[in-house]
Every structure is written in structure tokens, then in C-alpha cells.
Short mmCIF file of C-alpha atoms and ligand atoms in Angstrom, two decimals:
data_model
loop_
_atom_site.label_atom_id
_atom_site.label_comp_id
_atom_site.label_asym_id
_atom_site.label_seq_id
_atom_site.Cartn_x
_atom_site.Cartn_y
_atom_site.Cartn_z
CA MET R 25 19.39 -11.65 10.05
CA LYS R 26 18.02 -13.05 6.72
CA LYS R 27 16.66 -10.57 4.32
CA ILE R 28 12.94 -11.40 3.01
CA LEU R 29 11.08 -10.20 0.46
CA ILE R 30 7.68 -9.42 1.05
CA THR R 31 5.22 -8.53 -2.20
CA GLY R 32 2.00 -7.28 -1.70
CA ALA R 33 2.93 -5.65 1.47
CA ALA R 34 0.66 -2.86 1.57
CA GLY R 35 -2.40 -5.44 2.07
CA ASP R 36 -4.08 -6.34 4.91
CA VAL R 37 -2.13 -9.67 5.17
CA GLY R 38 1.21 -7.85 4.74
CA GLY R 39 0.38 -5.58 7.39
CA HIS R 40 -0.04 -8.18 10.08
CA LEU R 41 2.83 -9.61 8.85
CA ARG R 42 5.16 -6.93 9.13
CA ARG R 43 4.10 -6.18 12.73
CA GLU R 44 4.89 -10.31 13.46
CA LEU R 45 7.79 -10.56 11.81
CA ALA R 46 9.42 -7.31 12.97
CA GLY R 47 13.03 -8.04 14.88
CA ARG R 48 12.98 -11.53 13.26
CA TYR R 49 14.23 -11.00 9.49
CA ALA R 50 15.02 -7.82 7.73
CA LEU R 51 12.18 -7.11 5.89
CA ARG R 52 12.09 -5.88 1.81
CA LEU R 53 8.74 -4.50 1.35
CA SER R 54 7.22 -4.55 -2.18
CA ASP R 55 3.81 -3.16 -3.47
CA ILE R 56 2.59 -1.27 -6.52
CA ARG R 57 1.19 1.29 -3.91
CA PRO R 58 3.72 2.89 -1.99
CA ILE R 59 4.25 1.92 1.82
CA LYS R 60 4.98 5.11 4.19
CA GLY R 61 6.09 4.80 7.51
CA LEU R 62 9.02 2.08 7.86
CA ALA R 63 10.05 0.63 10.52
CA ALA R 64 13.17 0.07 11.81
CA GLY R 65 14.40 -3.21 9.73
CA GLU R 66 12.29 -2.45 6.79
CA GLU R 67 12.81 -0.85 3.51
CA PHE R 68 10.73 -0.26 0.53
CA VAL R 69 11.18 -1.26 -2.97
CA GLY R 70 8.48 -0.60 -5.51
CA GLY R 71 7.26 -2.99 -8.31
CA ASP R 72 4.54 -4.17 -10.28
CA CYS R 73 4.35 -8.04 -10.16
CA ALA R 74 3.06 -8.14 -13.86
CA SER R 75 6.49 -6.61 -14.82
CA LEU R 76 9.16 -9.37 -14.95
CA ARG R 77 11.67 -6.50 -15.24
CA ASP R 78 10.49 -5.25 -11.86
CA MET R 79 10.29 -8.33 -10.19
CA LEU R 80 13.80 -8.99 -11.38
CA ARG R 81 14.79 -5.76 -9.51
CA VAL R 82 12.70 -6.34 -6.59
CA THR R 83 14.24 -10.38 -6.20
CA ARG R 84 17.79 -9.18 -6.04
CA ASP R 85 19.71 -10.21 -2.88
CA VAL R 86 17.20 -11.72 -0.54
CA ALA R 87 17.07 -15.33 1.02
CA ALA R 88 13.17 -15.93 0.63
CA VAL R 89 10.35 -14.45 -0.80
CA VAL R 90 6.81 -14.43 0.48
CA HIS R 91 4.39 -13.46 -2.33
CA LEU R 92 1.29 -12.08 -0.98
CA GLY R 93 0.94 -9.88 -4.12
CA GLY R 94 -1.77 -9.97 -6.65
CA PHE R 95 -5.49 -9.40 -6.98
CA SER R 96 -6.95 -10.82 -3.50
CA VAL R 97 -10.64 -11.42 -4.55
CA GLU R 98 -12.69 -12.44 -7.61
CA GLY R 99 -12.30 -10.31 -10.50
CA PRO R 100 -12.36 -9.96 -13.97
CA TRP R 101 -10.53 -12.55 -15.96
CA GLU R 102 -8.28 -9.75 -17.52
CA VAL R 103 -7.28 -8.38 -14.13
CA ILE R 104 -7.03 -11.76 -12.63
CA LEU R 105 -4.84 -12.66 -15.80
CA ARG R 106 -2.49 -9.88 -15.17
CA ALA R 107 -2.03 -9.60 -11.35
CA ASN R 108 -2.26 -13.21 -10.32
CA ILE R 109 -1.39 -15.67 -13.25
CA VAL R 110 1.39 -13.35 -15.09
CA GLY R 111 2.47 -11.81 -12.02
CA THR R 112 3.21 -14.95 -10.11
CA TYR R 113 5.00 -16.37 -12.84
CA ASN R 114 7.27 -12.85 -12.68
CA VAL R 115 7.95 -13.75 -9.30
CA PHE R 116 8.78 -17.36 -9.62
CA GLU R 117 10.74 -16.57 -12.68
CA ALA R 118 12.71 -13.44 -11.47
CA ALA R 119 13.39 -15.34 -7.85
CA ARG R 120 14.79 -18.53 -9.87
CA ARG R 121 17.07 -15.97 -12.06
CA ASN R 122 18.22 -14.22 -8.94
CA GLY R 123 19.14 -17.67 -7.50
CA VAL R 124 16.56 -17.39 -4.43
CA ARG R 125 15.77 -20.79 -3.34
CA ARG R 126 13.33 -20.41 -1.03
CA LEU R 127 9.72 -19.16 -1.85
CA VAL R 128 6.69 -18.97 0.19
CA PHE R 129 3.17 -18.92 -2.03
CA ALA R 130 0.06 -17.00 -0.41
CA THR R 131 -2.42 -19.24 -1.75
CA SER R 132 -6.15 -19.61 -0.89
CA ASN R 133 -9.12 -21.59 0.96
CA HIS R 134 -10.69 -21.02 -2.70
CA ALA R 135 -8.50 -23.10 -4.44
CA VAL R 136 -10.46 -25.78 -2.72
CA GLY R 137 -13.63 -23.72 -2.13
CA PHE R 138 -16.07 -26.01 -4.17
CA TYR R 139 -15.49 -28.69 -1.37
CA ASP R 140 -18.76 -28.83 0.46
CA ARG R 141 -18.90 -27.94 4.01
CA ASP R 142 -19.66 -31.52 5.40
CA ASP R 143 -15.82 -32.55 4.03
CA THR R 144 -12.58 -32.47 5.70
CA ILE R 145 -9.74 -32.16 3.33
CA ASP R 146 -6.38 -32.92 3.45
CA THR R 147 -3.51 -30.92 1.01
CA ARG R 148 -3.46 -34.23 -1.17
CA VAL R 149 -7.22 -33.56 -2.53
CA TYR R 150 -7.95 -32.44 -6.27
CA PRO R 151 -8.40 -28.84 -6.57
CA LYS R 152 -11.62 -27.60 -6.64
CA PRO R 153 -11.39 -23.74 -7.25
CA ASP R 154 -14.63 -21.65 -6.64
CA SER R 155 -13.84 -18.57 -8.75
CA ARG R 156 -11.34 -17.35 -11.50
CA TYR R 157 -9.41 -16.04 -8.66
CA GLY R 158 -9.39 -19.78 -7.16
CA VAL R 159 -7.99 -21.04 -10.52
CA SER R 160 -5.02 -18.32 -10.21
CA LYS R 161 -4.28 -19.86 -6.78
CA VAL R 162 -4.30 -23.33 -8.26
CA PHE R 163 -2.02 -22.08 -11.20
CA GLY R 164 0.36 -20.88 -8.37
CA GLU R 165 0.50 -24.08 -6.73
CA ALA R 166 1.04 -26.03 -10.10
CA LEU R 167 3.99 -23.46 -10.92
CA GLY R 168 5.37 -23.81 -7.29
CA SER R 169 5.28 -27.63 -7.90
CA LEU R 170 7.08 -27.35 -11.48
CA TYR R 171 9.75 -24.83 -10.38
CA ALA R 172 10.41 -27.01 -7.48
CA ASP R 173 10.96 -30.19 -9.52
CA LYS R 174 12.36 -28.50 -12.36
CA TYR R 175 14.94 -25.97 -10.83
CA GLY R 176 15.24 -26.98 -7.46
CA MET R 177 13.71 -24.32 -5.48
CA GLU R 178 12.05 -24.76 -2.16
CA VAL R 179 8.19 -24.04 -2.28
CA VAL R 180 5.65 -23.81 0.37
CA CYS R 181 2.21 -23.08 -0.66
CA MET R 182 0.06 -21.78 2.18
CA ARG R 183 -3.72 -21.85 1.49
CA ILE R 184 -4.75 -19.06 3.86
CA GLY R 185 -8.19 -19.39 5.18
CA ASN R 186 -8.81 -15.47 6.49
CA VAL R 187 -6.42 -13.50 8.48
CA ALA R 188 -7.84 -11.05 10.92
CA PRO R 189 -7.49 -10.28 14.46
CA ARG R 190 -10.59 -12.31 15.27
CA PRO R 191 -13.05 -14.22 13.06
CA VAL R 192 -15.78 -12.11 11.46
CA ASP R 193 -18.54 -14.90 10.66
CA LYS R 194 -19.73 -18.22 10.72
CA ARG R 195 -17.74 -19.50 7.72
CA ARG R 196 -14.46 -17.85 9.05
CA LEU R 197 -15.14 -19.85 12.30
CA SER R 198 -13.87 -22.79 10.26
CA THR R 199 -11.19 -20.76 7.94
CA TRP R 200 -9.64 -18.17 10.43
CA LEU R 201 -5.86 -17.74 10.96
CA SER R 202 -4.70 -15.17 13.78
CA PRO R 203 -1.50 -13.12 13.08
CA ARG R 204 0.53 -14.77 15.34
CA ASP R 205 -0.50 -18.16 13.82
CA LEU R 206 0.33 -16.78 10.53
CA ALA R 207 3.48 -15.26 11.56
CA GLN R 208 4.54 -18.90 13.00
CA LEU R 209 3.46 -20.65 9.76
CA VAL R 210 5.64 -18.53 7.59
CA GLY R 211 8.29 -18.50 9.75
CA ILE R 212 8.85 -22.52 9.45
CA ALA R 213 8.31 -22.05 5.70
CA ILE R 214 10.77 -19.80 5.81
CA ASP R 215 13.63 -21.28 7.71
CA ARG R 216 12.70 -25.42 7.98
CA GLU R 217 15.45 -27.20 6.61
CA GLY R 218 14.98 -29.65 3.75
CA LEU R 219 12.07 -28.70 2.22
CA ARG R 220 10.98 -29.26 -1.67
CA PHE R 221 7.45 -28.70 -2.55
CA GLU R 222 4.94 -28.43 0.43
CA ILE R 223 0.98 -27.24 0.66
CA VAL R 224 -0.17 -26.35 3.91
CA TYR R 225 -3.23 -24.79 4.95
CA GLY R 226 -3.05 -21.26 6.79
CA VAL R 227 -5.40 -21.56 9.52
CA SER R 228 -5.36 -21.53 13.45
CA GLY R 229 -6.20 -24.85 15.30
CA ASN R 230 -9.85 -24.17 14.62
CA LYS R 231 -12.23 -26.41 16.36
CA ARG R 232 -14.61 -26.00 13.57
CA SER R 233 -11.47 -26.14 10.62
CA TRP R 234 -12.79 -28.37 7.42
CA TYR R 235 -9.23 -29.10 7.10
CA ASP R 236 -6.69 -32.23 8.19
CA ASN R 237 -3.43 -29.79 8.53
CA SER R 238 -1.35 -32.62 9.37
CA ASN R 239 1.44 -31.60 6.91
CA ALA R 240 1.69 -28.39 8.50
CA GLU R 241 2.11 -30.00 11.88
CA ARG R 242 4.52 -32.46 10.54
CA LEU R 243 6.43 -29.38 9.59
CA GLY R 244 6.16 -28.24 13.17
CA TYR R 245 3.25 -26.27 13.10
CA ARG R 246 1.63 -25.77 16.82
CA PRO R 247 -1.31 -23.31 16.23
CA GLN R 248 -1.98 -21.15 19.24
CA ASP R 249 -5.41 -19.77 18.60
CA ASP R 250 -8.96 -21.32 18.14
CA SER R 251 -11.63 -19.69 16.38
CA GLU R 252 -13.81 -21.00 19.40
CA THR R 253 -13.05 -18.30 21.41
CA TRP R 254 -15.35 -15.88 19.71
CA ALA R 255 -17.98 -18.72 18.46
CA GLU R 256 -20.94 -17.78 20.65
CA GLU R 257 -20.55 -13.87 19.74
CA VAL R 258 -20.13 -14.63 16.14
CA LEU R 259 -22.94 -17.13 15.90
CA LYS R 260 -25.19 -14.45 17.65
CA ASN R 261 -24.53 -11.94 14.74
CA GLU R 262 -25.07 -14.18 12.16
CA SER R 263 -27.61 -13.70 9.95
CA PRO R 264 -28.65 -16.42 7.22
CA GLY R 265 -26.99 -16.12 3.68
CA ALA R 266 -29.31 -15.61 0.77
CA ASP R 267 -27.72 -18.10 -1.60
CA PRO R 268 -27.92 -22.07 -0.52
CA ARG R 269 -24.92 -22.65 -2.65
CA ALA R 270 -22.73 -19.97 -0.61
CA GLU R 271 -24.11 -21.91 2.44
CA ARG R 272 -23.34 -25.23 1.44
CA PHE R 273 -19.79 -24.87 0.04
CA GLN R 274 -16.67 -24.19 1.83
CA GLY R 275 -15.83 -20.91 -0.60
CA GLY R 276 -18.77 -19.47 0.61
CA THR R 277 -19.87 -16.51 -1.52
CA PHE R 278 -16.92 -16.73 -3.79
CA VAL R 279 -18.79 -19.57 -5.16
CA VAL R 280 -21.35 -17.15 -6.79
CA ALA R 281 -19.70 -13.96 -6.93
CA GLU R 282 -18.81 -12.34 -10.27
CA ASP R 283 -17.38 -9.26 -9.74
CA GLY R 284 -14.13 -7.70 -8.26
CA ARG R 285 -15.01 -6.76 -4.52
CA ASP R 286 -14.33 -9.28 -1.62
CA PRO R 287 -17.68 -10.99 -1.80
CA THR R 288 -17.73 -11.73 1.84
CA ARG R 289 -17.48 -8.28 3.08
CA ALA R 290 -20.48 -5.63 3.56
CA PRO R 291 -21.31 -4.08 0.76
CA VAL R 292 -19.71 -0.72 0.17
CA LYS R 293 -21.66 2.37 0.21
CA PRO R 294 -21.13 4.01 -3.74
CA ALA R 295 -18.73 6.66 -3.13
CA ARG R 296 -20.68 10.12 -3.53
CA PRO R 297 -19.75 11.51 -6.81
CA LYS R 298 -17.13 14.63 -6.22
CA ALA R 299 -18.32 18.22 -7.02
CA ARG R 300 -16.62 18.20 -10.75
CA ALA R 301 -13.66 20.92 -10.74
CA ARG R 302 -14.67 23.81 -13.12
CA THR R 303 -12.17 23.72 -16.12
CA PRO R 304 -10.83 27.53 -16.55
CA LYS R 305 -11.91 28.82 -19.87
CA ARG R 306 -9.01 28.70 -22.56
CA LYS R 307 -7.87 31.79 -23.63
CA THR R 308 -8.40 32.00 -27.09
CA ALA R 309 -5.43 33.65 -28.87
CA ARG R 310 -6.69 36.98 -30.58
CA LYS R 311 -6.14 37.03 -34.13
CA ARG R 312 -4.03 39.52 -35.27
CA LYS R 313 -5.39 42.31 -37.35
C1 15L S 420 -9.20 -15.13 0.33
O1 15L S 420 -8.69 -15.66 -0.52
C2 15L S 420 -9.01 -13.42 0.05
O2 15L S 420 -7.85 -12.76 -0.08
C3 15L S 420 -9.41 -12.16 1.53
O3 15L S 420 -9.80 -11.32 1.09
C4 15L S 420 -10.96 -13.31 2.07
O4 15L S 420 -11.82 -13.32 1.22
C5 15L S 420 -10.73 -14.94 2.25
O5 15L S 420 -10.01 -15.30 1.27
C6 15L S 420 -11.77 -15.68 2.95
O6 15L S 420 -11.86 -16.57 2.10
O7 15L S 420 -12.56 -15.12 3.74
#
């Protein structure tokens, strides 16, 4: 059984992938956060993508890397720089030095989020990132191209839409990727012979898709799911968006977002401040008389 490294394995997409790929590959899971409750066939090797040293340790003796790690939404530049620019470089470079030929890079629909919702785009369009996060994904794709051409690595960049058990809103009816379609696409990206550099859209066979995913189909991808199954229910619950730019462009609220949370999710209630722990008074040493 091939041993596959998944970086960022503690995240949502990592969770789906672990479940779907169980029994197909031996999985080495890596994340900056610890992962408890390992299943059979899984091992955990902790590490921070921003450390080349960590990545050299983590990428040793694996057949392929699936790089999901990094910051997964818009964020401050310093955060994106460290986690996604430096982090992605380290993963590619460590894999190269350890002789790992195959790398699957989780890029994002936000690499092309400033295309209009009326456009249908294929994988050869010029990138139009909608955020600093999107720019970091374009960087990763460019790095993949360099490592393929210069060092002979085999790289598949998967512009993931939104992985979830079902589409959650109108925009996601066009970008949804079901967990089993995700697994099918990742399986192709790991196992298909004769790849050099490929970009594919990580989306299910959605009727409302904005993507011409013929490159993925050429590689053998046959999605089993279509968001249309949930369209009626999703549209019934959809409330009109506040910003016309977010409605116009494929990237949705990422085109206007500035801070470091998933802007497409409902606002999180601010946590109530915890009662301050009382610090015990320091005993002052009595002066000797
Ligand atoms: C992404 O790239 C994010 O990682 C994810 O959190 C979602 O926001 C997704 O895009 C999306 O566009 O729905």
C-alpha cells in the first residue's frame, strides 16, 4: 500500500479525506495541531509548514504528498505569507529533497474568484485572485509548475470549490465538491501514470458549475454528485447578499473580505471573556532583622 502524506490533516477537508481514503492508502497525517483518535492505517507526524526542518522530517519516505496545510481563508498578509507562501514553498522543497515525485496541491476557487459569475472558465484562463489568500494559491500553482518543469516532479493543482456533505448556499451550488468526488479526484492525482503538471477544478458534476472541467475529465474524473439535488432547498433559505460585488463575482464575499475568518460563514458570536483567574499574592520574603 502506498504511503501518502496529508498536510493540514486536522482541518475539515483533511477529515473528509481521511475517512474516504481509509484502506486505500497508508496515511501519514501531519498538522500543527495534534490529531487524536487515529484509525487503523494512520500515523501522525506533527509539524509546522513554515519550518523547512519540520517539513523535511514530515515528507520523508512517502510516495506522495497531498498538501492541504496552511491558512484556509482570507487573512492578514503576515499570516498568509508565513502559512501559505513560505509554508507551501517548504512543502515543495522538502518533498523534492526527499525524492517524493508526486505532489497534489490544494489550491482554491479563490485563485480565480474575480471572474464573473456569467463566465465559464477552464484551467487555462489567466488567474484572477480575489484575496491575499487567492494570491497565495496562485503562488502555489506557479511553484508547482516550476517544480514540475525544473525538477521533474509530478504536480496536480486542485482548485477546490467547497468540500461539504451538501452545498450550503447559492454560490456553493456552483462550487460544491462532495467528499466522495474529492476522494476520486485525489485518487487520480495520486495514482494516474504519466502526469507532469495539471490544474483541475475540485468540484462535483454540478449543473450550475462555472467551470469547464474537461482537463479533469481527460484524466479520468467522473463525478458522482451534483449539487442540483439540494438546489430547491438551498435557494428557499437564501437571503439576498449585502454587497453587489460579492454577488457578481465567483469568489463571493472573498472579493470584499479583509479579515481572517471564512467570510462566507455566518458571523461567529464573540466568546464571553472568561472570568479572570485570581493570581495568588506573592509572598514577600521578610527582611531579616
Ligand atoms: C476556500 O478556499 C476555503 O478554504 C474554504 O474555507 C471555503 O471558504 C471555500 O474556499 C469556498 O469558497 O467556499
